[in-house]
Tab-separated table of C-alpha atoms and ligand atoms in Angstrom:
chain	number	residue	atom	x	y	z
A	1	GLU	CA	0.136	-0.009	0.039
A	2	VAL	CA	1.138	3.406	-1.045
A	3	THR	CA	1.299	6.213	1.568
A	4	SER	CA	0.839	9.394	0.630
A	5	PHE	CA	1.442	13.093	2.316
A	6	ALA	CA	0.203	16.418	1.762
A	7	VAL	CA	2.980	18.432	2.681
A	8	ARG	CA	2.458	22.252	3.733
A	9	VAL	CA	5.148	24.948	4.120
A	10	ALA	CA	4.486	28.262	5.829
A	11	PRO	CA	7.192	30.742	6.818
A	12	LEU	CA	7.074	31.971	10.431
A	13	GLY	CA	6.677	35.961	10.011
A	14	GLY	CA	10.137	37.394	10.429
A	15	THR	CA	11.718	34.504	12.083
A	16	GLY	CA	13.673	33.188	9.375
A	17	LEU	CA	11.790	29.747	10.231
A	18	VAL	CA	9.630	27.886	8.240
A	19	LEU	CA	6.787	25.523	9.385
A	20	VAL	CA	6.531	21.949	7.599
A	21	LEU	CA	3.081	20.245	8.187
A	22	ALA	CA	3.061	16.627	6.762
A	23	GLU	CA	-0.676	15.622	6.632
A	24	ASP	CA	-1.269	11.541	5.884
A	25	GLN	CA	-3.746	11.522	3.025
A	26	THR	CA	-3.616	7.625	2.597
A	27	GLU	CA	-6.989	7.316	4.385
A	28	GLN	CA	-8.315	10.143	2.655
A	29	ARG	CA	-7.670	8.720	-0.539
A	30	ARG	CA	-8.667	5.130	0.257
A	31	VAL	CA	-12.355	6.767	1.253
A	32	GLU	CA	-12.177	8.753	-2.190
A	33	ALA	CA	-11.659	5.720	-4.121
A	34	VAL	CA	-14.263	3.786	-2.381
A	35	ARG	CA	-16.587	6.530	-3.106
A	36	ARG	CA	-15.482	6.592	-6.720
A	37	ASP	CA	-16.027	2.782	-6.997
A	38	PHE	CA	-19.496	3.098	-5.631
A	39	VAL	CA	-20.755	5.660	-8.100
A	40	ALA	CA	-19.284	3.575	-10.912
A	41	ASN	CA	-20.960	0.429	-9.568
A	42	ILE	CA	-24.419	2.553	-9.437
A	43	SER	CA	-24.050	3.699	-12.813
A	44	HIS	CA	-23.451	0.037	-14.188
A	45	GLU	CA	-26.391	-1.573	-11.971
A	46	LEU	CA	-28.780	1.201	-13.518
A	47	LYS	CA	-27.411	1.382	-17.121
A	48	THR	CA	-27.517	-2.307	-17.733
A	49	PRO	CA	-31.326	-2.883	-17.219
A	50	VAL	CA	-31.975	0.240	-18.972
A	51	GLY	CA	-29.952	-0.598	-21.902
A	52	ALA	CA	-31.728	-3.837	-21.974
A	53	LEU	CA	-35.127	-2.243	-21.885
A	54	SER	CA	-34.247	-0.066	-24.829
A	55	LEU	CA	-33.177	-2.765	-26.801
A	56	LEU	CA	-36.116	-4.887	-26.096
A	57	ALA	CA	-38.489	-2.200	-26.833
A	58	GLU	CA	-36.938	-1.821	-30.341
A	59	THR	CA	-37.087	-5.404	-30.912
A	60	ILE	CA	-40.745	-5.602	-30.260
A	61	SER	CA	-41.554	-2.914	-32.571
A	62	ASP	CA	-39.632	-4.791	-35.285
A	63	ALA	CA	-41.365	-8.023	-34.536
A	64	SER	CA	-45.121	-6.403	-33.833
A	65	ASP	CA	-46.494	-9.207	-36.243
A	66	ASP	CA	-45.338	-11.999	-34.504
A	67	PRO	CA	-47.443	-12.333	-30.958
A	68	ASP	CA	-45.193	-15.241	-29.643
A	69	ALA	CA	-42.050	-12.802	-30.042
A	70	VAL	CA	-43.882	-10.053	-28.539
A	71	ARG	CA	-45.129	-12.056	-25.545
A	72	ARG	CA	-41.452	-13.458	-25.153
A	73	PHE	CA	-39.904	-9.932	-25.116
A	74	THR	CA	-42.693	-8.300	-22.949
A	75	GLY	CA	-41.676	-11.011	-20.554
A	76	ARG	CA	-37.923	-10.008	-20.564
A	77	MET	CA	-39.036	-6.288	-20.291
A	78	GLN	CA	-40.838	-7.419	-17.193
A	79	GLN	CA	-37.712	-8.903	-15.745
A	80	GLU	CA	-35.364	-5.998	-16.693
A	81	THR	CA	-37.929	-3.520	-14.900
A	82	ASN	CA	-38.135	-5.988	-11.611
A	83	ARG	CA	-34.306	-5.848	-11.512
A	84	LEU	CA	-34.284	-1.839	-11.797
A	85	THR	CA	-36.941	-1.619	-9.235
A	86	SER	CA	-34.923	-3.818	-6.828
A	87	VAL	CA	-31.708	-1.494	-7.193
A	88	ILE	CA	-33.303	1.432	-7.015
A	89	GLN	CA	-35.361	0.221	-3.828
A	90	ASP	CA	-32.002	-1.160	-2.198
A	91	LEU	CA	-30.325	2.288	-3.019
A	92	ILE	CA	-32.994	4.352	-1.508
A	93	THR	CA	-32.985	2.210	1.786
A	94	LEU	CA	-29.018	2.048	1.898
A	95	SER	CA	-28.816	5.887	1.592
A	96	ARG	CA	-31.464	6.473	4.205
A	97	ILE	CA	-29.688	4.212	6.677
A	98	GLN	CA	-26.076	4.517	6.173
A	99	GLY	CA	-24.360	6.837	8.128
A	100	ALA	CA	-27.394	7.495	10.083
A	101	GLU	CA	-26.867	7.947	14.169
A	102	PRO	CA	-27.777	5.372	16.408
A	103	MET	CA	-31.221	5.362	16.902
A	104	ALA	CA	-32.436	7.404	20.002
A	105	ASN	CA	-36.005	6.016	20.916
A	106	PRO	CA	-35.980	2.259	19.820
A	107	GLU	CA	-39.707	0.566	20.216
A	108	SER	CA	-40.005	-2.871	21.561
A	109	VAL	CA	-40.521	-4.848	18.765
A	110	ASP	CA	-42.229	-8.384	18.542
A	111	VAL	CA	-39.468	-10.781	17.238
A	112	GLN	CA	-41.646	-13.477	16.127
A	113	SER	CA	-43.580	-10.558	13.621
A	114	VAL	CA	-40.278	-9.606	12.420
A	115	LEU	CA	-39.469	-13.403	11.312
A	116	ASP	CA	-42.785	-13.981	10.039
A	117	GLU	CA	-42.801	-10.925	7.995
A	118	ALA	CA	-39.480	-11.737	6.608
A	119	TYR	CA	-40.524	-15.254	5.821
A	120	ASP	CA	-43.651	-14.109	3.920
A	121	SER	CA	-41.528	-12.391	1.192
A	122	VAL	CA	-39.169	-15.387	0.728
A	123	ARG	CA	-41.933	-18.182	0.932
A	124	THR	CA	-42.519	-18.347	-2.946
A	125	ALA	CA	-38.660	-18.399	-3.719
A	126	ALA	CA	-37.941	-21.133	-1.031
A	127	GLU	CA	-40.970	-23.284	-2.034
A	128	ALA	CA	-39.796	-23.222	-5.656
A	129	LYS	CA	-36.596	-24.672	-4.479
A	130	GLU	CA	-38.349	-26.932	-2.021
A	131	ILE	CA	-36.384	-25.446	0.538
A	132	GLU	CA	-37.804	-25.915	4.200
A	133	VAL	CA	-37.465	-22.790	6.210
A	134	VAL	CA	-37.643	-23.545	10.127
A	135	ILE	CA	-38.507	-20.872	12.503
A	136	SER	CA	-38.125	-21.336	16.198
A	137	GLY	CA	-37.249	-19.688	19.413
A	138	ALA	CA	-39.018	-16.369	18.759
A	139	GLU	CA	-42.163	-16.678	20.856
A	140	ASP	CA	-42.683	-13.737	23.342
A	141	LEU	CA	-39.167	-12.454	22.709
A	142	THR	CA	-39.064	-8.341	22.405
A	143	ALA	CA	-36.248	-6.566	21.015
A	144	LEU	CA	-35.423	-2.775	20.620
A	145	GLY	CA	-35.434	-1.397	17.369
A	146	ASP	CA	-37.464	-0.131	14.341
A	147	GLU	CA	-40.022	-3.263	13.147
A	148	SER	CA	-39.941	-2.687	9.448
A	149	LEU	CA	-35.893	-2.177	9.405
A	150	LEU	CA	-35.366	-5.332	11.260
A	151	ALA	CA	-37.673	-7.234	9.093
A	152	THR	CA	-35.828	-6.046	6.073
A	153	ALA	CA	-32.663	-7.144	7.648
A	154	VAL	CA	-33.746	-10.767	8.408
A	155	ARG	CA	-35.386	-10.562	5.163
A	156	ASN	CA	-31.902	-10.038	3.401
A	157	LEU	CA	-30.470	-12.786	5.161
A	158	MET	CA	-33.141	-15.265	4.294
A	159	ALA	CA	-33.268	-14.210	0.832
A	160	ASN	CA	-29.616	-14.855	0.649
A	161	ALA	CA	-29.911	-18.338	2.362
A	162	VAL	CA	-32.634	-19.496	-0.060
A	163	ALA	CA	-30.514	-18.060	-2.937
A	164	TYR	CA	-27.320	-19.591	-2.428
A	165	SER	CA	-28.601	-23.003	-0.940
A	166	PRO	CA	-29.309	-25.996	-3.353
A	167	GLU	CA	-32.602	-27.567	-3.648
A	168	ARG	CA	-34.322	-29.498	-0.845
A	169	THR	CA	-32.083	-28.118	1.991
A	170	ARG	CA	-33.197	-26.605	5.185
A	171	VAL	CA	-32.939	-23.060	6.171
A	172	SER	CA	-33.044	-22.661	9.897
A	173	VAL	CA	-34.150	-19.380	11.646
A	174	SER	CA	-33.590	-19.204	15.323
A	175	ALA	CA	-33.846	-16.481	17.963
A	176	ALA	CA	-32.580	-16.364	21.669
A	177	ALA	CA	-32.223	-13.705	24.270
A	178	ASN	CA	-29.896	-13.576	27.174
A	179	GLU	CA	-30.385	-10.504	29.619
A	180	LYS	CA	-29.232	-7.821	27.647
A	181	THR	CA	-29.276	-9.112	24.121
A	182	VAL	CA	-31.382	-10.781	21.406
A	183	GLU	CA	-29.994	-12.680	18.958
A	184	ILE	CA	-31.258	-13.954	15.394
A	185	HIS	CA	-29.473	-16.614	13.584
A	186	VAL	CA	-30.175	-17.512	9.696
A	187	ALA	CA	-28.486	-20.803	9.272
A	188	ASP	CA	-28.283	-22.663	5.386
A	189	GLN	CA	-26.788	-25.647	3.960
A	190	GLY	CA	-25.748	-23.925	1.052
A	191	ILE	CA	-22.397	-23.224	-1.060
A	192	GLY	CA	-20.964	-21.387	1.872
A	193	ILE	CA	-18.284	-18.552	1.774
A	194	SER	CA	-14.466	-18.646	1.641
A	195	PRO	CA	-12.554	-16.868	4.522
A	196	GLN	CA	-11.340	-14.243	1.780
A	197	ASP	CA	-14.680	-13.385	0.620
A	198	VAL	CA	-16.338	-13.453	3.890
A	199	GLU	CA	-13.996	-10.022	4.564
A	200	ARG	CA	-15.738	-8.284	1.951
A	201	ILE	CA	-19.397	-9.720	1.532
A	202	PHE	CA	-20.856	-6.820	3.741
A	203	GLU	CA	-19.118	-4.248	1.057
A	204	ARG	CA	-21.612	-2.412	-1.241
A	205	PHE	CA	-21.907	-4.342	-4.629
A	206	TYR	CA	-19.435	-6.820	-3.520
A	207	ARG	CA	-20.448	-10.366	-4.959
A	208	VAL	CA	-18.533	-13.537	-4.824
A	209	ASP	CA	-19.938	-14.578	-8.177
A	210	ALA	CA	-21.826	-11.793	-9.960
A	211	ALA	CA	-23.602	-14.008	-12.525
A	212	ARG	CA	-25.088	-16.183	-9.692
A	213	SER	CA	-26.151	-13.221	-7.825
A	214	ARG	CA	-27.785	-11.547	-10.508
A	215	ALA	CA	-29.547	-15.239	-11.725
A	216	THR	CA	-31.187	-14.884	-8.397
A	217	GLY	CA	-32.216	-11.205	-8.576
A	218	GLY	CA	-29.643	-9.958	-6.092
A	219	THR	CA	-28.341	-6.523	-6.268
A	220	GLY	CA	-25.242	-6.679	-4.252
A	221	LEU	CA	-26.460	-4.395	-1.485
A	222	GLY	CA	-28.062	-6.812	0.726
A	223	LEU	CA	-25.314	-7.409	3.153
A	224	ALA	CA	-24.509	-3.828	3.299
A	225	ILE	CA	-27.931	-2.792	4.007
A	226	VAL	CA	-28.130	-5.444	6.860
A	227	LYS	CA	-24.680	-3.901	8.438
A	228	HIS	CA	-25.931	-0.317	8.414
A	229	ILE	CA	-29.226	-1.327	9.946
A	230	MET	CA	-27.481	-3.281	12.660
A	231	THR	CA	-25.124	-0.047	13.437
A	232	HIS	CA	-28.291	1.877	13.529
A	233	HIS	CA	-29.471	-0.312	16.041
A	234	ARG	CA	-26.153	-0.194	18.473
A	235	GLY	CA	-26.032	-4.257	17.453
A	236	GLU	CA	-23.940	-6.089	14.795
A	237	VAL	CA	-23.867	-8.730	12.419
A	238	THR	CA	-21.497	-11.551	12.226
A	239	VAL	CA	-20.898	-14.527	10.144
A	240	TRP	CA	-19.783	-18.283	10.374
A	241	SER	CA	-19.282	-19.903	7.326
A	242	LYS	CA	-17.645	-23.152	5.544
A	243	GLU	CA	-17.363	-23.472	2.020
A	244	GLY	CA	-19.349	-26.015	0.757
A	245	SER	CA	-21.160	-26.663	3.763
A	246	GLY	CA	-23.242	-23.756	4.438
A	247	SER	CA	-23.209	-20.001	6.377
A	248	THR	CA	-24.588	-18.903	9.566
A	249	PHE	CA	-25.257	-15.033	9.843
A	250	THR	CA	-26.079	-13.830	13.359
A	251	LEU	CA	-27.872	-10.363	14.127
A	252	ARG	CA	-27.153	-9.167	17.662
A	253	LEU	CA	-29.616	-6.595	19.160
A	254	PRO	CA	-29.884	-4.955	22.264
A	255	GLY	CA	-33.128	-6.408	24.336
A	256	PRO	CA	-35.584	-4.734	26.143
A	257	GLN	CA	-33.715	-4.897	29.634
A	258	ASP	CA	-31.042	-2.870	27.909
A	259	ARG	CA	-33.290	0.009	28.073
A	260	GLU	CA	-32.977	1.147	31.692
A	261	ARG	CA	-29.236	1.326	31.522
A	262	PRO	CA	-28.120	4.505	29.975
A	263	ARG	CA	-25.080	4.415	27.924
A	264	PRO	CA	-21.810	6.533	28.656
A	265	GLY	CA	-22.415	9.872	27.268
A	266	GLU	CA	-26.012	9.872	26.928
A	267	ASN	CA	-28.676	11.452	28.799
A	268	SER	CA	-31.251	9.626	30.435
A	269	ASP	CA	-33.988	11.766	30.986
A	270	ARG	CA	-36.837	9.573	30.504
B	1	LIG	P1	-26.400	-10.262	-3.368
B	1	LIG	O1	-27.754	-9.389	-3.843
B	1	LIG	O2	-25.433	-10.395	-4.386
B	1	LIG	O3	-26.865	-11.171	-2.711
B	1	LIG	P2	-25.332	-9.391	-0.621
B	1	LIG	O4	-24.786	-8.219	-0.412
B	1	LIG	O5	-26.968	-9.821	-0.135
B	1	LIG	O6	-26.098	-9.248	-2.537
B	1	LIG	O7	-24.409	-10.516	-0.439
B	1	LIG	C1	-23.155	-10.561	-1.190
B	1	LIG	C2	-22.422	-11.577	-1.504
B	1	LIG	O8	-22.301	-12.435	-0.408
B	1	LIG	C3	-23.516	-12.668	-2.330
B	1	LIG	O9	-23.240	-12.090	-3.776
B	1	LIG	C4	-22.778	-14.044	-2.101
B	1	LIG	O10	-21.701	-13.940	-3.166
B	1	LIG	C5	-22.288	-13.776	-0.829
B	1	LIG	N1	-23.489	-14.553	0.302
B	1	LIG	C6	-24.280	-13.795	0.915
B	1	LIG	N2	-25.082	-14.585	1.696
B	1	LIG	C7	-24.770	-15.886	1.462
B	1	LIG	C8	-25.027	-17.322	1.816
B	1	LIG	N3	-25.974	-17.239	2.875
B	1	LIG	N4	-24.322	-17.970	1.254
B	1	LIG	C9	-23.235	-18.096	0.252
B	1	LIG	N5	-23.008	-17.070	-0.141
B	1	LIG	C10	-23.635	-15.881	0.557
C-alpha cells in the first residue's frame, strides 16, 4: 500500500523559520477511491437494465406481427423492470440508513412478527426450490428497534440463504435472548463463503459470483444494508461459514432489559 502525504510549508513571519506540516492522506485517498467505485457501480447497475429495456422495446416494435415473440420480449422487459426496481429500492434503503446516528428512541419489537414478516417475502422462492424454512425460539421475545428495518435485515439474510443453497435443503431461523441481547440466527446448508470473501461480503456491490447473484435477483447491496441497519440499532452482524457446507449469519441486538441502562455519554432523561 502506498502512503501519501500532503506537505504544507509556511514561513513564520520575520523569524527566518519555516513551519512544515505533513498530513497523511492515505485514508482520505482510500475513502475517495471507495466513493468513486460506488458511483461507478451504481451507474453500471442502473444502465445495464435500462440498456436492455431500450433494446427490447426496439426488438418488439420490429417483431410486432409475431405475437409469440412479442410475448417473450415483454416477459423479458418485465424481468429487467423488476431488476431496476430492486436496485433503486435497495439504493434508497441504503442511503436512508447508512451514516444514520444510532437510534435514539427504539420501540419494543415483537421478534416473532419480524421473522414471520421476513419469511412471507421469501416463501415463494423457498417453495420453488423445496427449501424448508424452520423458524424457532422467537415466541414472546422482544427486541429494541424499528420493526420494519429489522424485518428488512432478516429478509435479506433469508433471501440469501435461499438463493445460495441447493434445492431440498433446510434454512433454520432461530432467536434467543439473554439478559442484555437478542440474537437472531439464519443458518443454511448452502454453498458457503471462503475466508477471503467473508472479509468483503458486507461491502456495497461486493459479490463472490456476480452472475450467480444476478441470476437470483441479487443487487449486491443486501448485506451492506443489513450491516448499516445493525449499526443503527447499536447491534452487529457476524457470519460463520464453511465452503461447501453452509453459512450462519447472526444479528445481535439490544434487548428490552437494556433500555433502563443509560449508556456512557448519553442523557437518560426518560
Ligand atoms: P446479493 O444481492 O449479491 O446476494 P448481498 O450483499 O446480499 O448481495 O451478498 C453479497 C454476496 O455474499 C453474495 O453475492 C454472495 O456471493 C455472498 N453471500 C451472501 N449470503 C450468502 C449465503 N448465505 N451463502 C453463500 N454466499 C452468500
